């Protein structure tokens, strides 16, 4: 997966167990600036097996849904299906997050900027 998604996973996995717990997800997704009900909805879609944890792929799907929600789209079942199915999923960029990476010299992790592109909704077909 892309570097920003990997960096976000490492930043969210506070206990380094290779999965994201609900508590870790809440702490991480606060940095998205999305309202708590939207974050809860994203968790529901991402934790599709209801395990209470997200592995890498489920976490990446949650991060993609953050991008979709940040674009102003409502997370309807149809939009979620479209956003998470290939090839649309691979075209969704990393969201804007204000998080700190772990380590002695923490630095902010942000999505790459695309100065030649105008901001707009996530690139997928509904």
Short mmCIF file of C-alpha atoms in Angstrom, two decimals:
data_model
loop_
_atom_site.label_atom_id
_atom_site.label_comp_id
_atom_site.label_asym_id
_atom_site.label_seq_id
_atom_site.Cartn_x
_atom_site.Cartn_y
_atom_site.Cartn_z
CA UNK A 1 0.00 0.00 0.00
CA UNK A 2 1.05 3.60 -0.39
CA UNK A 3 3.47 5.21 2.05
CA UNK A 4 0.95 7.64 3.64
CA UNK A 5 -1.40 4.76 4.46
CA UNK A 6 1.48 2.79 6.03
CA UNK A 7 2.58 5.83 8.02
CA UNK A 8 -0.97 6.33 9.27
CA UNK A 9 -1.18 2.67 10.31
CA UNK A 10 2.07 2.96 12.27
CA UNK A 11 0.88 6.18 13.90
CA UNK A 12 -2.45 4.61 14.91
CA UNK A 13 -0.99 1.32 16.19
CA UNK A 14 0.09 2.70 19.54
CA UNK A 15 0.80 -0.68 21.17
CA UNK A 16 2.61 -2.07 18.08
CA UNK A 17 0.51 -5.25 17.94
CA UNK A 18 -0.13 -5.03 14.19
CA UNK A 19 -3.80 -4.13 14.51
CA UNK A 20 -5.84 -1.08 15.41
CA UNK A 21 -8.18 -1.35 18.40
CA UNK A 22 -11.31 0.72 18.76
CA UNK A 23 -9.55 2.91 21.33
CA UNK A 24 -6.57 3.44 19.02
CA UNK A 25 -8.91 4.22 16.12
CA UNK A 26 -10.84 6.82 18.12
CA UNK A 27 -7.60 8.53 19.13
CA UNK A 28 -6.24 8.46 15.57
CA UNK A 29 -9.38 9.46 13.67
CA UNK A 30 -9.95 12.50 15.92
CA UNK A 31 -7.13 14.02 13.86
CA UNK A 32 -9.36 13.89 10.78
CA UNK A 33 -11.56 16.69 12.08
CA UNK A 34 -14.67 14.65 11.30
CA UNK A 35 -17.59 14.59 13.74
CA UNK A 36 -17.67 11.61 16.12
CA UNK A 37 -20.83 10.11 14.55
CA UNK A 38 -19.10 10.04 11.14
CA UNK A 39 -16.01 8.40 12.67
CA UNK A 40 -18.28 5.81 14.33
CA UNK A 41 -19.93 5.14 10.97
CA UNK A 42 -16.50 4.68 9.34
CA UNK A 43 -15.55 2.19 12.07
CA UNK A 44 -18.77 0.23 11.46
CA UNK A 45 -18.00 -0.07 7.75
CA UNK A 46 -14.31 -0.88 8.28
CA UNK A 47 -14.78 -3.46 11.06
CA UNK A 48 -16.96 -5.56 8.79
CA UNK A 49 -16.29 -8.79 10.73
CA UNK A 50 -17.09 -7.08 14.06
CA UNK A 51 -13.82 -8.15 15.65
CA UNK A 52 -13.21 -4.88 17.48
CA UNK A 53 -9.90 -4.50 15.64
CA UNK A 54 -8.74 -3.40 12.20
CA UNK A 55 -5.94 -5.13 10.34
CA UNK A 56 -3.99 -3.25 7.66
CA UNK A 57 -6.49 -3.63 4.81
CA UNK A 58 -9.52 -2.77 6.97
CA UNK A 59 -7.64 0.21 8.38
CA UNK A 60 -6.72 1.37 4.87
CA UNK A 61 -10.40 1.13 3.94
CA UNK A 62 -11.27 3.25 6.98
CA UNK A 63 -8.68 5.82 5.91
CA UNK A 64 -10.18 5.90 2.40
CA UNK A 65 -13.62 6.51 3.92
CA UNK A 66 -12.15 9.41 5.92
CA UNK A 67 -11.05 10.95 2.60
CA UNK A 68 -14.55 10.45 1.18
CA UNK A 69 -16.18 12.00 4.26
CA UNK A 70 -13.73 14.92 4.22
CA UNK A 71 -14.81 15.61 0.63
CA UNK A 72 -18.31 16.31 1.94
CA UNK A 73 -19.97 13.13 0.72
CA UNK A 74 -22.41 11.25 2.90
CA UNK A 75 -21.28 7.70 3.60
CA UNK A 76 -24.24 5.87 2.10
CA UNK A 77 -23.89 2.12 1.46
CA UNK A 78 -23.63 2.77 -2.30
CA UNK A 79 -20.88 5.36 -1.90
CA UNK A 80 -18.99 3.12 0.53
CA UNK A 81 -19.18 0.15 -1.87
CA UNK A 82 -17.99 2.33 -4.72
CA UNK A 83 -15.15 3.82 -2.68
CA UNK A 84 -13.85 0.47 -1.46
CA UNK A 85 -14.06 -1.53 -4.68
CA UNK A 86 -11.21 -1.62 -7.15
CA UNK A 87 -10.26 0.29 -9.20
CA UNK A 88 -11.79 3.29 -7.39
CA UNK A 89 -10.15 2.39 -4.07
CA UNK A 90 -6.65 2.73 -5.51
CA UNK A 91 -7.45 6.23 -6.74
CA UNK A 92 -8.56 7.63 -3.38
CA UNK A 93 -5.74 9.69 -1.90
CA UNK A 94 -4.76 9.73 1.76
CA UNK A 95 -6.92 12.08 3.85
CA UNK A 96 -5.85 15.24 5.60
CA UNK A 97 -4.81 14.22 9.11
CA UNK A 98 -3.14 16.14 11.89
CA UNK A 99 -1.33 13.30 13.65
CA UNK A 100 2.08 12.76 15.13
CA UNK A 101 4.24 9.83 14.11
CA UNK A 102 5.66 7.78 16.97
CA UNK A 103 9.28 8.08 17.97
CA UNK A 104 11.63 10.35 19.87
CA UNK A 105 11.42 13.07 17.25
CA UNK A 106 7.72 13.05 16.40
CA UNK A 107 6.77 14.79 13.23
CA UNK A 108 3.46 15.51 11.63
CA UNK A 109 2.15 13.01 9.07
CA UNK A 110 0.13 14.59 6.34
CA UNK A 111 -1.07 13.45 3.00
CA UNK A 112 1.03 14.45 0.03
CA UNK A 113 0.08 17.72 -1.54
CA UNK A 114 -0.82 17.91 -5.18
CA UNK A 115 -0.24 21.57 -6.12
CA UNK A 116 -1.32 21.04 -9.71
CA UNK A 117 -4.70 19.65 -8.73
CA UNK A 118 -7.61 21.70 -7.50
CA UNK A 119 -9.21 20.38 -4.31
CA UNK A 120 -12.37 18.44 -4.94
CA UNK A 121 -14.29 15.32 -4.12
CA UNK A 122 -12.62 11.93 -4.03
CA UNK A 123 -12.22 10.44 -7.53
CA UNK A 124 -14.73 7.62 -7.72
CA UNK A 125 -17.99 6.89 -9.46
CA UNK A 126 -21.17 6.53 -7.45
#
